[in-house]
CSV table of C-alpha atoms in Angstrom, one decimal:
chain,number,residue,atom,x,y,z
L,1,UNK,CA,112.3,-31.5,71.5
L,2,UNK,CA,111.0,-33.0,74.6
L,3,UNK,CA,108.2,-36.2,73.2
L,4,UNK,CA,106.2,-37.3,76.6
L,5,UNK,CA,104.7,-40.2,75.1
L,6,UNK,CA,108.5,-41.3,73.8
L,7,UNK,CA,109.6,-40.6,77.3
L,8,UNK,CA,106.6,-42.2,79.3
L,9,UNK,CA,107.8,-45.5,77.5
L,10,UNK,CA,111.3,-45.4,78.3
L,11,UNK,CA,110.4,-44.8,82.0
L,12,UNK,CA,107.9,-47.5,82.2
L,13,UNK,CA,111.1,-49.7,80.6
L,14,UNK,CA,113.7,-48.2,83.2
L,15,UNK,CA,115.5,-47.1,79.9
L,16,UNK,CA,115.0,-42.9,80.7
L,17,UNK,CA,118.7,-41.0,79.6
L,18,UNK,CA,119.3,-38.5,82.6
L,19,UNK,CA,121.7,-36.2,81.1
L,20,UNK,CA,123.4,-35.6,84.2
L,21,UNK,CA,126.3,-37.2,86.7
L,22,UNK,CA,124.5,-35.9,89.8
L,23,UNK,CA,123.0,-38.3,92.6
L,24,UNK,CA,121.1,-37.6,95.8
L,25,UNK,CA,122.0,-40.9,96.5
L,26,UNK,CA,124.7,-40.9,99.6
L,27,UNK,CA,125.8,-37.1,99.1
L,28,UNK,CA,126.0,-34.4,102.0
L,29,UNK,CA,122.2,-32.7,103.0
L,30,UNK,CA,123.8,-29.4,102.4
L,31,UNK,CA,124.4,-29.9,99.2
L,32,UNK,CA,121.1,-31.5,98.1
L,33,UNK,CA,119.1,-28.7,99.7
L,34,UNK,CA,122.1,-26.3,97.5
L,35,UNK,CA,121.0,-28.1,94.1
L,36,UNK,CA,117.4,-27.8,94.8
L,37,UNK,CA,117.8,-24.0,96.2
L,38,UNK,CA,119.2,-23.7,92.6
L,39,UNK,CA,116.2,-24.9,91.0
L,40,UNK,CA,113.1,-23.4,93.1
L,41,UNK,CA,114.9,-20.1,92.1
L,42,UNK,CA,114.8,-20.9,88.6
L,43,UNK,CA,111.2,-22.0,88.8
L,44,UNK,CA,110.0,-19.2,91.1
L,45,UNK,CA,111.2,-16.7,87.7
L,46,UNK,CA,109.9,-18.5,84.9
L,47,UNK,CA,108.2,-22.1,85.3
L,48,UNK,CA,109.5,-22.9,81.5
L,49,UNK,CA,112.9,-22.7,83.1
L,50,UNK,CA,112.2,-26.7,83.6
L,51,UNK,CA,113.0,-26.7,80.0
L,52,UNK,CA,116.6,-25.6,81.1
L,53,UNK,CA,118.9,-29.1,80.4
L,54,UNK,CA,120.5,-28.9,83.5
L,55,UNK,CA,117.7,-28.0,85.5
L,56,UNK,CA,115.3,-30.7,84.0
L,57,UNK,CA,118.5,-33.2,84.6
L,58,UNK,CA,118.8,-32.7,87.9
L,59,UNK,CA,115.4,-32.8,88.4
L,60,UNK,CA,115.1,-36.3,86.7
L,61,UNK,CA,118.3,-37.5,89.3
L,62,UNK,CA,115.6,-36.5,91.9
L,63,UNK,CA,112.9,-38.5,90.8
L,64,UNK,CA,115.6,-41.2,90.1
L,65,UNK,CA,116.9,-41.1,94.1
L,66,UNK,CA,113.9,-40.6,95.6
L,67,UNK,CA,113.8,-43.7,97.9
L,68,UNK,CA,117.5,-42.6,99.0
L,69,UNK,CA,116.3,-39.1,99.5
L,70,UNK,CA,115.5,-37.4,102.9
L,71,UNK,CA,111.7,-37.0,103.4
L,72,UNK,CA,112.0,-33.3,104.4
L,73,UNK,CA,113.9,-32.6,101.1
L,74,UNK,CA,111.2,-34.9,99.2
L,75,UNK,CA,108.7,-32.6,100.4
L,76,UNK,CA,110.7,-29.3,99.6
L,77,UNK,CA,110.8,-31.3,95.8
L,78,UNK,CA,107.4,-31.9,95.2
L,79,UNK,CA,106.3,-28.5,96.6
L,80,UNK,CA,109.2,-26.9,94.0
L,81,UNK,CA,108.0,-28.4,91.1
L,82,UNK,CA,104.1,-28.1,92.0
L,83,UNK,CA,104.8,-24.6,92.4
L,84,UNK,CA,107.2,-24.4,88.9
L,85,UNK,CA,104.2,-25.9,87.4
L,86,UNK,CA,101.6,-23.3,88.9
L,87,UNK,CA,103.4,-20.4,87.3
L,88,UNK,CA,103.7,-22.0,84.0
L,89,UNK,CA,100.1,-22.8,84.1
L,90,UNK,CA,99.4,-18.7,85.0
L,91,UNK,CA,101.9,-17.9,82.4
L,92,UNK,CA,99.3,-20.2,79.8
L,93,UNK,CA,96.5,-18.0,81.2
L,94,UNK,CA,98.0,-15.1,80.4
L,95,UNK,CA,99.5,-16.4,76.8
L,96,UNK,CA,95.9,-17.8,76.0
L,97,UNK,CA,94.3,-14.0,76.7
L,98,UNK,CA,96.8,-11.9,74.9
L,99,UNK,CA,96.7,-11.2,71.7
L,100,UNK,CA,99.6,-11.7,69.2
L,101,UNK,CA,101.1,-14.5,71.3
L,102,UNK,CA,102.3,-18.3,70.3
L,103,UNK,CA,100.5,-20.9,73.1
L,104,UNK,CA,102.0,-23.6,71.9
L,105,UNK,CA,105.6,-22.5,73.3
L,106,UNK,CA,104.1,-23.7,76.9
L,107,UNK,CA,103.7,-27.7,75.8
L,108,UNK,CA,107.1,-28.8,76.3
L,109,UNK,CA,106.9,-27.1,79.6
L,110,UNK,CA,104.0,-28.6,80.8
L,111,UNK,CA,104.9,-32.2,79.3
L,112,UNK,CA,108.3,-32.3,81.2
L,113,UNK,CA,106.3,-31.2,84.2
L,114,UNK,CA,103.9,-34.1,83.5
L,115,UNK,CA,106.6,-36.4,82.9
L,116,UNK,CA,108.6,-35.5,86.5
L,117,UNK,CA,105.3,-35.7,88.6
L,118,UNK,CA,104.9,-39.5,87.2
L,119,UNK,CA,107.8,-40.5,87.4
L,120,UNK,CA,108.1,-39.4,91.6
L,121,UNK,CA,104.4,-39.5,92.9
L,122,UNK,CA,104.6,-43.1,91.2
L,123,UNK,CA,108.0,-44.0,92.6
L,124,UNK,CA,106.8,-42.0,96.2
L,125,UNK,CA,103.7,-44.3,95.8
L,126,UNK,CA,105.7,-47.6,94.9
L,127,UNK,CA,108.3,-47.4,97.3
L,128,UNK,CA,105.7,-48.3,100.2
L,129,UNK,CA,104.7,-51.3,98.4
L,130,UNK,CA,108.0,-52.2,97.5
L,131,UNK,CA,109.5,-52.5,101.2
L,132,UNK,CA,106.3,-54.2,102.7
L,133,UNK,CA,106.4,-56.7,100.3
L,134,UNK,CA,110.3,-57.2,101.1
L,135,UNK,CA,109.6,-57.5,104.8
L,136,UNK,CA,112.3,-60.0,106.8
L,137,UNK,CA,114.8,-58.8,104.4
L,138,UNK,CA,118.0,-57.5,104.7
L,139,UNK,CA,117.5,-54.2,102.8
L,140,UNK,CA,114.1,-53.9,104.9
L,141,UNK,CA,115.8,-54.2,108.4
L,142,UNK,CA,119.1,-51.7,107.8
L,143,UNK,CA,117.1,-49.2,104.9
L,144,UNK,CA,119.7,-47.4,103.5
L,145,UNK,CA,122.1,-45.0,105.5
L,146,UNK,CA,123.2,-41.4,104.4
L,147,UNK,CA,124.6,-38.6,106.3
L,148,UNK,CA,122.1,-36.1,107.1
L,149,UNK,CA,119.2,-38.3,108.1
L,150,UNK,CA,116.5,-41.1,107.1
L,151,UNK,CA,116.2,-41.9,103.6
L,152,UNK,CA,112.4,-42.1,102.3
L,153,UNK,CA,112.6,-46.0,102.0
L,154,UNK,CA,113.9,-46.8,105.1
L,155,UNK,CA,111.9,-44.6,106.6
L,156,UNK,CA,108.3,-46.7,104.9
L,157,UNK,CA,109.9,-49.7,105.3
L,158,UNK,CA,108.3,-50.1,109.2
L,159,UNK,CA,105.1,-49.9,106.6
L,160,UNK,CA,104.2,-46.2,106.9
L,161,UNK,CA,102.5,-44.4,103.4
L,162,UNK,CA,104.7,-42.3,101.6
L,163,UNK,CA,102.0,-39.3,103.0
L,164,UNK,CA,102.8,-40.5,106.2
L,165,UNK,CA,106.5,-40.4,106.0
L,166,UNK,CA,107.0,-37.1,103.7
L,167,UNK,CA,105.2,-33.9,105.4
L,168,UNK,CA,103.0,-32.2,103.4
L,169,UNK,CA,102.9,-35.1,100.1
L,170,UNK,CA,99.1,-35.4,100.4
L,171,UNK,CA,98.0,-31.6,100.4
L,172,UNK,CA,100.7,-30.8,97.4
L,173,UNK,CA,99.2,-33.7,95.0
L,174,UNK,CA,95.9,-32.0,96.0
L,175,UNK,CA,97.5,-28.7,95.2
L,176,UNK,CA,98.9,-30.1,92.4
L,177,UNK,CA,95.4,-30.9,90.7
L,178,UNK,CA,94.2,-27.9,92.0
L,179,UNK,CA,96.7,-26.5,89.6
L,180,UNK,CA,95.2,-28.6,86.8
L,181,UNK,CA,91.9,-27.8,87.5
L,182,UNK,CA,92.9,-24.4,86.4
L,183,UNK,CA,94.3,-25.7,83.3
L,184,UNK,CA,92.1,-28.0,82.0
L,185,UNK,CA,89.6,-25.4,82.0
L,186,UNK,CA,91.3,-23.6,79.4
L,187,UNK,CA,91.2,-24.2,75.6
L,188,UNK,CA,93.9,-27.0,75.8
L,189,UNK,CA,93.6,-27.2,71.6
L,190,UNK,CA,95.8,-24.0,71.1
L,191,UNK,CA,98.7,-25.3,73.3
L,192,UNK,CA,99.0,-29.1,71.7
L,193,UNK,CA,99.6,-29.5,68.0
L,194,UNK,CA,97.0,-32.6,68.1
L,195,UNK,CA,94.9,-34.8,70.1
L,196,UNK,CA,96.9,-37.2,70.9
L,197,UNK,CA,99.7,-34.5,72.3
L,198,UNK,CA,97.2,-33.2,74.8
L,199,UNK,CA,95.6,-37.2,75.9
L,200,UNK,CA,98.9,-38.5,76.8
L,201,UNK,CA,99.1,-35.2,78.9
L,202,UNK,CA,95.8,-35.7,80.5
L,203,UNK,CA,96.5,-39.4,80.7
L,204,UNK,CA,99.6,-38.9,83.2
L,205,UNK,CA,97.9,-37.5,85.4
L,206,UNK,CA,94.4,-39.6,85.1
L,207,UNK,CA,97.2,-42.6,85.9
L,208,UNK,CA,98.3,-40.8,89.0
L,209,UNK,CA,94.5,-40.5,90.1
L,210,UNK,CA,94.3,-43.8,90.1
L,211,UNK,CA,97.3,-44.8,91.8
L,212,UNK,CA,96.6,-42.7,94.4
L,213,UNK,CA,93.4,-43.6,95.0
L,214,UNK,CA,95.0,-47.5,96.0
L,215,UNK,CA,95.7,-45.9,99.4
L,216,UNK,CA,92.7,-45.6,101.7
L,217,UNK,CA,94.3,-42.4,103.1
L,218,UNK,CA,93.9,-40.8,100.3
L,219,UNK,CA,90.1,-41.0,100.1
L,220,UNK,CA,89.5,-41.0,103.4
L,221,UNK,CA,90.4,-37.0,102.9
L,222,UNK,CA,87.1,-35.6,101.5
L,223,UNK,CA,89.1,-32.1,100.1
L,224,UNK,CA,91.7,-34.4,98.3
L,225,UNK,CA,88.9,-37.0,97.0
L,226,UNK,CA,87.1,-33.8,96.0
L,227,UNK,CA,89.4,-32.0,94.1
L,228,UNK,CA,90.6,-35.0,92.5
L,229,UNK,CA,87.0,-35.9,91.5
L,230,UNK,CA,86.7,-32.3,90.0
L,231,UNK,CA,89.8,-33.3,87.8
L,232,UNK,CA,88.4,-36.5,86.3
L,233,UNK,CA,85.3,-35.0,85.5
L,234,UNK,CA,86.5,-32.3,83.4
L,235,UNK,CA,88.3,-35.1,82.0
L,236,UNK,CA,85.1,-36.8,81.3
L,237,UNK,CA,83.2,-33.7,80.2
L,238,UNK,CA,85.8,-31.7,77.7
L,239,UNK,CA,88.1,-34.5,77.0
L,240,UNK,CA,86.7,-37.7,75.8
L,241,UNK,CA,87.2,-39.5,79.2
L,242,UNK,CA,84.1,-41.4,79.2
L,243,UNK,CA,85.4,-45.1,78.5
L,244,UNK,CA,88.3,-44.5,80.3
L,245,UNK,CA,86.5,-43.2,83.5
L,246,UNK,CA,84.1,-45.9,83.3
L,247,UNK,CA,87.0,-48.6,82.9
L,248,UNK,CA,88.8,-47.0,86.0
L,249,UNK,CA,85.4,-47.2,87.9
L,250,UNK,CA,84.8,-50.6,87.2
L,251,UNK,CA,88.4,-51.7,88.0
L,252,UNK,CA,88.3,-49.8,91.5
L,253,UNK,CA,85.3,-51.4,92.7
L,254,UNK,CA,86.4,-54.8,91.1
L,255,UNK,CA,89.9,-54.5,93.7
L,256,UNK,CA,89.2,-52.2,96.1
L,257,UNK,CA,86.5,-52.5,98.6
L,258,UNK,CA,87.8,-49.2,100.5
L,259,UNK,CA,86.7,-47.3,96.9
L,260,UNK,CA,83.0,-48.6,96.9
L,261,UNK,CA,81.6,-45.2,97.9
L,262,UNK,CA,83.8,-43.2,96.7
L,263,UNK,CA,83.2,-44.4,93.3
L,264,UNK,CA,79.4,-43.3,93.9
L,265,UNK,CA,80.4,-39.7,95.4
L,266,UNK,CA,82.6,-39.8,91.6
L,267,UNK,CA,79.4,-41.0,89.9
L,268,UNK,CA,76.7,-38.6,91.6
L,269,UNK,CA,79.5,-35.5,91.6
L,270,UNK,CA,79.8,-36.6,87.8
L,271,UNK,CA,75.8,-36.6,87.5
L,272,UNK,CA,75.4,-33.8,89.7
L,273,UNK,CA,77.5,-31.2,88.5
L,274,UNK,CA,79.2,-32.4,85.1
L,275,UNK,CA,76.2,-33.3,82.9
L,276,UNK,CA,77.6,-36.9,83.7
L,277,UNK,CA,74.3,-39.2,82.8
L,278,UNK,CA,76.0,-41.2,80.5
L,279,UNK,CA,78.8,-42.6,82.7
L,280,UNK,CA,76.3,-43.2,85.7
L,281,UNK,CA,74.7,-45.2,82.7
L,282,UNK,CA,77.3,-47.3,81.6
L,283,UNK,CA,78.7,-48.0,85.0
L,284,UNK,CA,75.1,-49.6,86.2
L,285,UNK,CA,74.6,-51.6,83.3
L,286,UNK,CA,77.7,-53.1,83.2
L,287,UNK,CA,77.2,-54.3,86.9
L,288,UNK,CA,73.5,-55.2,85.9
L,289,UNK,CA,75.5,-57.1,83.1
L,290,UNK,CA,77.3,-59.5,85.8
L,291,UNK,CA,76.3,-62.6,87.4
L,292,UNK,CA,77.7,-62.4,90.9
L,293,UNK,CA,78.0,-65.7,93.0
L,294,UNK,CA,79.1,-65.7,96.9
L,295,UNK,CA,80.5,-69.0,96.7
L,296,UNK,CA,83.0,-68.2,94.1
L,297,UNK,CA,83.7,-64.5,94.5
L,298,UNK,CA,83.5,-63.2,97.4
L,299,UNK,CA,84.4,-59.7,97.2
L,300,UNK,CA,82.9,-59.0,93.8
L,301,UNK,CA,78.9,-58.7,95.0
L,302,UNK,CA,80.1,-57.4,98.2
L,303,UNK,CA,81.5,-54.3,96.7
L,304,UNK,CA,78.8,-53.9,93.9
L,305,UNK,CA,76.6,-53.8,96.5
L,306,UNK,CA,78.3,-51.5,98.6
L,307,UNK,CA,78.5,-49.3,95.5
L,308,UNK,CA,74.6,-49.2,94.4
L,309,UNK,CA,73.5,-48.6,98.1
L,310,UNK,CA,75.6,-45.7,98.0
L,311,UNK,CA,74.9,-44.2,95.4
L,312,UNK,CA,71.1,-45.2,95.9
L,313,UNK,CA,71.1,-42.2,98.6
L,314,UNK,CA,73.5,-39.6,96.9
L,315,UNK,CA,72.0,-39.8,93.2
L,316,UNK,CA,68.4,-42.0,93.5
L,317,UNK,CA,67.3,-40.5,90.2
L,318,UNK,CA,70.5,-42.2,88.6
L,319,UNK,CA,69.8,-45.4,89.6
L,320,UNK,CA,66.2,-44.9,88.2
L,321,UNK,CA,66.9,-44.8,85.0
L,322,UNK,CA,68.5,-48.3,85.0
L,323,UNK,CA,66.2,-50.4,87.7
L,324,UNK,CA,65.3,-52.4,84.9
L,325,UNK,CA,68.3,-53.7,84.1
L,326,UNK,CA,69.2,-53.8,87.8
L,327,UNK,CA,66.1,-55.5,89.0
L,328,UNK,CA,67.9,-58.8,87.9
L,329,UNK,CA,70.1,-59.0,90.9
L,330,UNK,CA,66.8,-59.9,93.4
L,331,UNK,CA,67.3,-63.2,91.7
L,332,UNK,CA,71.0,-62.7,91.9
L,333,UNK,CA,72.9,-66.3,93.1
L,334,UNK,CA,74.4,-63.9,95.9
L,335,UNK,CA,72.6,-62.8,99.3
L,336,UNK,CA,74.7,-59.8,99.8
L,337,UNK,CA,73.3,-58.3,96.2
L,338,UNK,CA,69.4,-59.7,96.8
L,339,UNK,CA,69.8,-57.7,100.1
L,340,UNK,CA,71.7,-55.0,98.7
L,341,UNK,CA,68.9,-54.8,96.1
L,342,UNK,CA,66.1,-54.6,98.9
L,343,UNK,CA,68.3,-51.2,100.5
L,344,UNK,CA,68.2,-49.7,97.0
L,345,UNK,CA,64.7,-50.3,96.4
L,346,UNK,CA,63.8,-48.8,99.7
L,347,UNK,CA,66.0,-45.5,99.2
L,348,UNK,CA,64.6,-45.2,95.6
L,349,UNK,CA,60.8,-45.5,97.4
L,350,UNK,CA,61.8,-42.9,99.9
L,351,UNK,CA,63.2,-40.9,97.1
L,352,UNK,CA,60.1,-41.1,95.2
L,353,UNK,CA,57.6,-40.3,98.1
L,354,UNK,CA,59.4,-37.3,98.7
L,355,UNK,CA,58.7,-35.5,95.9
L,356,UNK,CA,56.1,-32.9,95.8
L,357,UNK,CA,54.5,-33.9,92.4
L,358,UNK,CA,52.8,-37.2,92.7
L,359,UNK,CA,51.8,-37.8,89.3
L,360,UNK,CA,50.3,-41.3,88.5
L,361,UNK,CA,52.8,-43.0,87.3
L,362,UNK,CA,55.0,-42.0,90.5
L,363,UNK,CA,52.1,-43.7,92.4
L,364,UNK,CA,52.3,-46.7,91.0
L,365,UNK,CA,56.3,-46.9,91.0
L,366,UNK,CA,56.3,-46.6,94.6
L,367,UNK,CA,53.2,-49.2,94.7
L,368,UNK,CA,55.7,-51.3,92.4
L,369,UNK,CA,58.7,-51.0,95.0
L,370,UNK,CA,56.2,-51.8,98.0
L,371,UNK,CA,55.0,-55.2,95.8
L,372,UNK,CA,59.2,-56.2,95.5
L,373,UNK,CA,59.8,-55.8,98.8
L,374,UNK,CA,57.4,-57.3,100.2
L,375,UNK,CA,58.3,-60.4,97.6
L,376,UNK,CA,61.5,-60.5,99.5
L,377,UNK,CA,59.9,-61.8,102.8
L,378,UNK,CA,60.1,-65.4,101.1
L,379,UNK,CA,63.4,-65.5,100.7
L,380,UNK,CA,65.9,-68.7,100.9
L,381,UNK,CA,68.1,-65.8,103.0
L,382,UNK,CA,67.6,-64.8,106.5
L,383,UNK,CA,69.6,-61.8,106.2
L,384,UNK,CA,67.6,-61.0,103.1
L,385,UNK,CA,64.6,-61.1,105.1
L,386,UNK,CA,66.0,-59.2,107.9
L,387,UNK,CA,66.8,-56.5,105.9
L,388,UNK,CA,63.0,-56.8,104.3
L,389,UNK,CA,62.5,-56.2,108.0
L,390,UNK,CA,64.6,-53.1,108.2
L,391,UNK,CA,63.6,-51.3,104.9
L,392,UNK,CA,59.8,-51.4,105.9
């Protein structure tokens, strides 16, 4: 019996048992593209055929060699195994709407399936930092030679993306969580014995969101960032994913500046469309919770701010709720935040003036917002007063 959460550990300790001699490593093209033939027509019949010891072995030797692997043949991989995975996930449809049938037979399938898409969108992913980072070196400047062509690592280690060098790996992990989509929309409880079963399931592929979203190419895509941020809010609505969402937030605009506003399309789509008020709640108080200084940390107000201006303009009424807890940061140590501060309270003005009721106490909000602003013109700051300057 296949245990995912076993089997995650031993892969994150190098310590997975292939039960297989085969390599990709080194061998002749033609009969790579024979063992994988083998396998898509396996999957194509049944997508449980993954459970098949010598088709899940070879499969594991493919996520083993993938740096040594051809990036056409990568590509012909991924889109096997997203498409072995799509028919089990039909098959589940089917299983859940029938009468008289046993669900539950589909969660080794699906946690193998898991388990294979970690293990080689993460090695994919890690290859390309693993040859930048050993630029000058020996293995970096000859890659690694095999008949038939240019192995995946030689081929990102002149510092292309793995979606650069393999056609087609972007739009199949954007198929791929098309697929599960699909399937986290169904009752997931009658497939997993327990809870934990179906997290660490959810979780692999929560991990993969956010390695994935480390690449600025990624996001950049609005149909990938879209269909990704339809994921991780189901994850947040049926699932439990609240804390973990709000950690991942946090974290991504804590390191990555290219994920400011991406995290606010994630936050307003979440707010929007999910029912998602609570995790547009948590992530502004906890930046109205920090103390942000430019002297020290740079990056840190730079970001926030990038994030609440955002998301200011996509989902104003969000930011509403927590402007008193936010209304700290005009006295914040940092410029960029005081300023950034200013932009929000101009958009959340604009917002307010727009709307066709104007009861009272909207009147006296925006009268509120015109008396902070306006505050703002003494400033220490000059580009805190020029932005005064802008907003009015």
């Amino acid at each position: 019996m296949f245990n995912l959460h076993e089997q995650l550990l031993k892969l994150q300790e190098d310590e997975v048992e292939i039960n297989s001699d085969f390599t990709f490593d080194g061998i002749d093209t033609t009969i790579a593209k024979r063992a994988l033939n083998g396998i898509i027509d396996k999957l194509v019949v049944n997508g449980q055929n993954v459970n098949d010891a010598d088709t899940f072995g070879t499969l594991q030797c493919f996520a083993r060699d993938l740096p040594a692997i051809e990036p056409k043949m990568v590509a012909r991989g991924l889109d096997m195994l997203v498409a072995g995975f799509d028919n089990d996930v039909k098959s589940v449809h089917t299983v859940l709407s029938t009468p008289g049938h046993d669900p539950t037979q589909h969660a080794e399938s699906l946690d193998r399936y898991a388990f294979l898409f970690q293990w080689i969108i993460e090695r994919g992913e890690s290859v390309v930092s693993q040859f930048r980072t050993a630029a000058g070196t020996v293995e970096k400047a000859r890659g690694r030679k095999r008949r038939g062509g240019v192995s995946v690592a030689s081929a990102t280690g002149s510092g292309a993306t793995i979606a650069e060098v393999v056609p087609g790996w972007k739009d199949k992990v954007a198929d791929l969580y098309s697929v599960l989509q699909q399937l986290l929309q169904l009752p997931l409880g009658r497939i997993w014995n327990s809870v934990p079963e179906r997290d660490t399931f959810i979780g692999v592929f929560t991990r993969i969101a956010h390695k994935t979203m480390e690449n600025p190419a990624y996001v950049r895509d609005s149909d990938f960032q879209h269909v990704m941020f339809d994921v991780l809010c189901l994850w947040l609505q049926s699932f439990n994913g609240l804390y973990g969402l709000v950690t991942m937030i946090t974290q991504n605009l804590q390191h990555y500046e290219h994920l400011c506003e991406s995290m606010a399309a994630l936050v307003q789509m979440a707010y929007d469309k999910y029912e998602g008020t609570q995790l547009a709640d948590e992530v502004l108080r906890d930046i109205a919770a920090k103390s942000f200084s430019s002297t020290h940390d740079k990056a840190g107000p730079k970001n926030a701010a990038r994030f609440l201006i955002k998301l200011s303009q996509l989902a104003p009424r969000a930011l509403l709720r927590q402007m008193g807890l936010l209304i700290r940061h005009l006295d914040s140590e940092a410029h960029i935040m005081r300023s950034a501060m200013v932009d929000v309270v101009g958009h959340l003005t604009l917002y307010l003036a727009s709307q066709e009721e104007q009861t009272d106490i909207v009147k006296n909000q925006i009268g509120e917002y015109f008396d902070i602003i306006e505050q703002r013109f003494m400033d220490s700051h000059f580009l805190v007063r020029a932005k005064v300057l802008q907003v009015c």
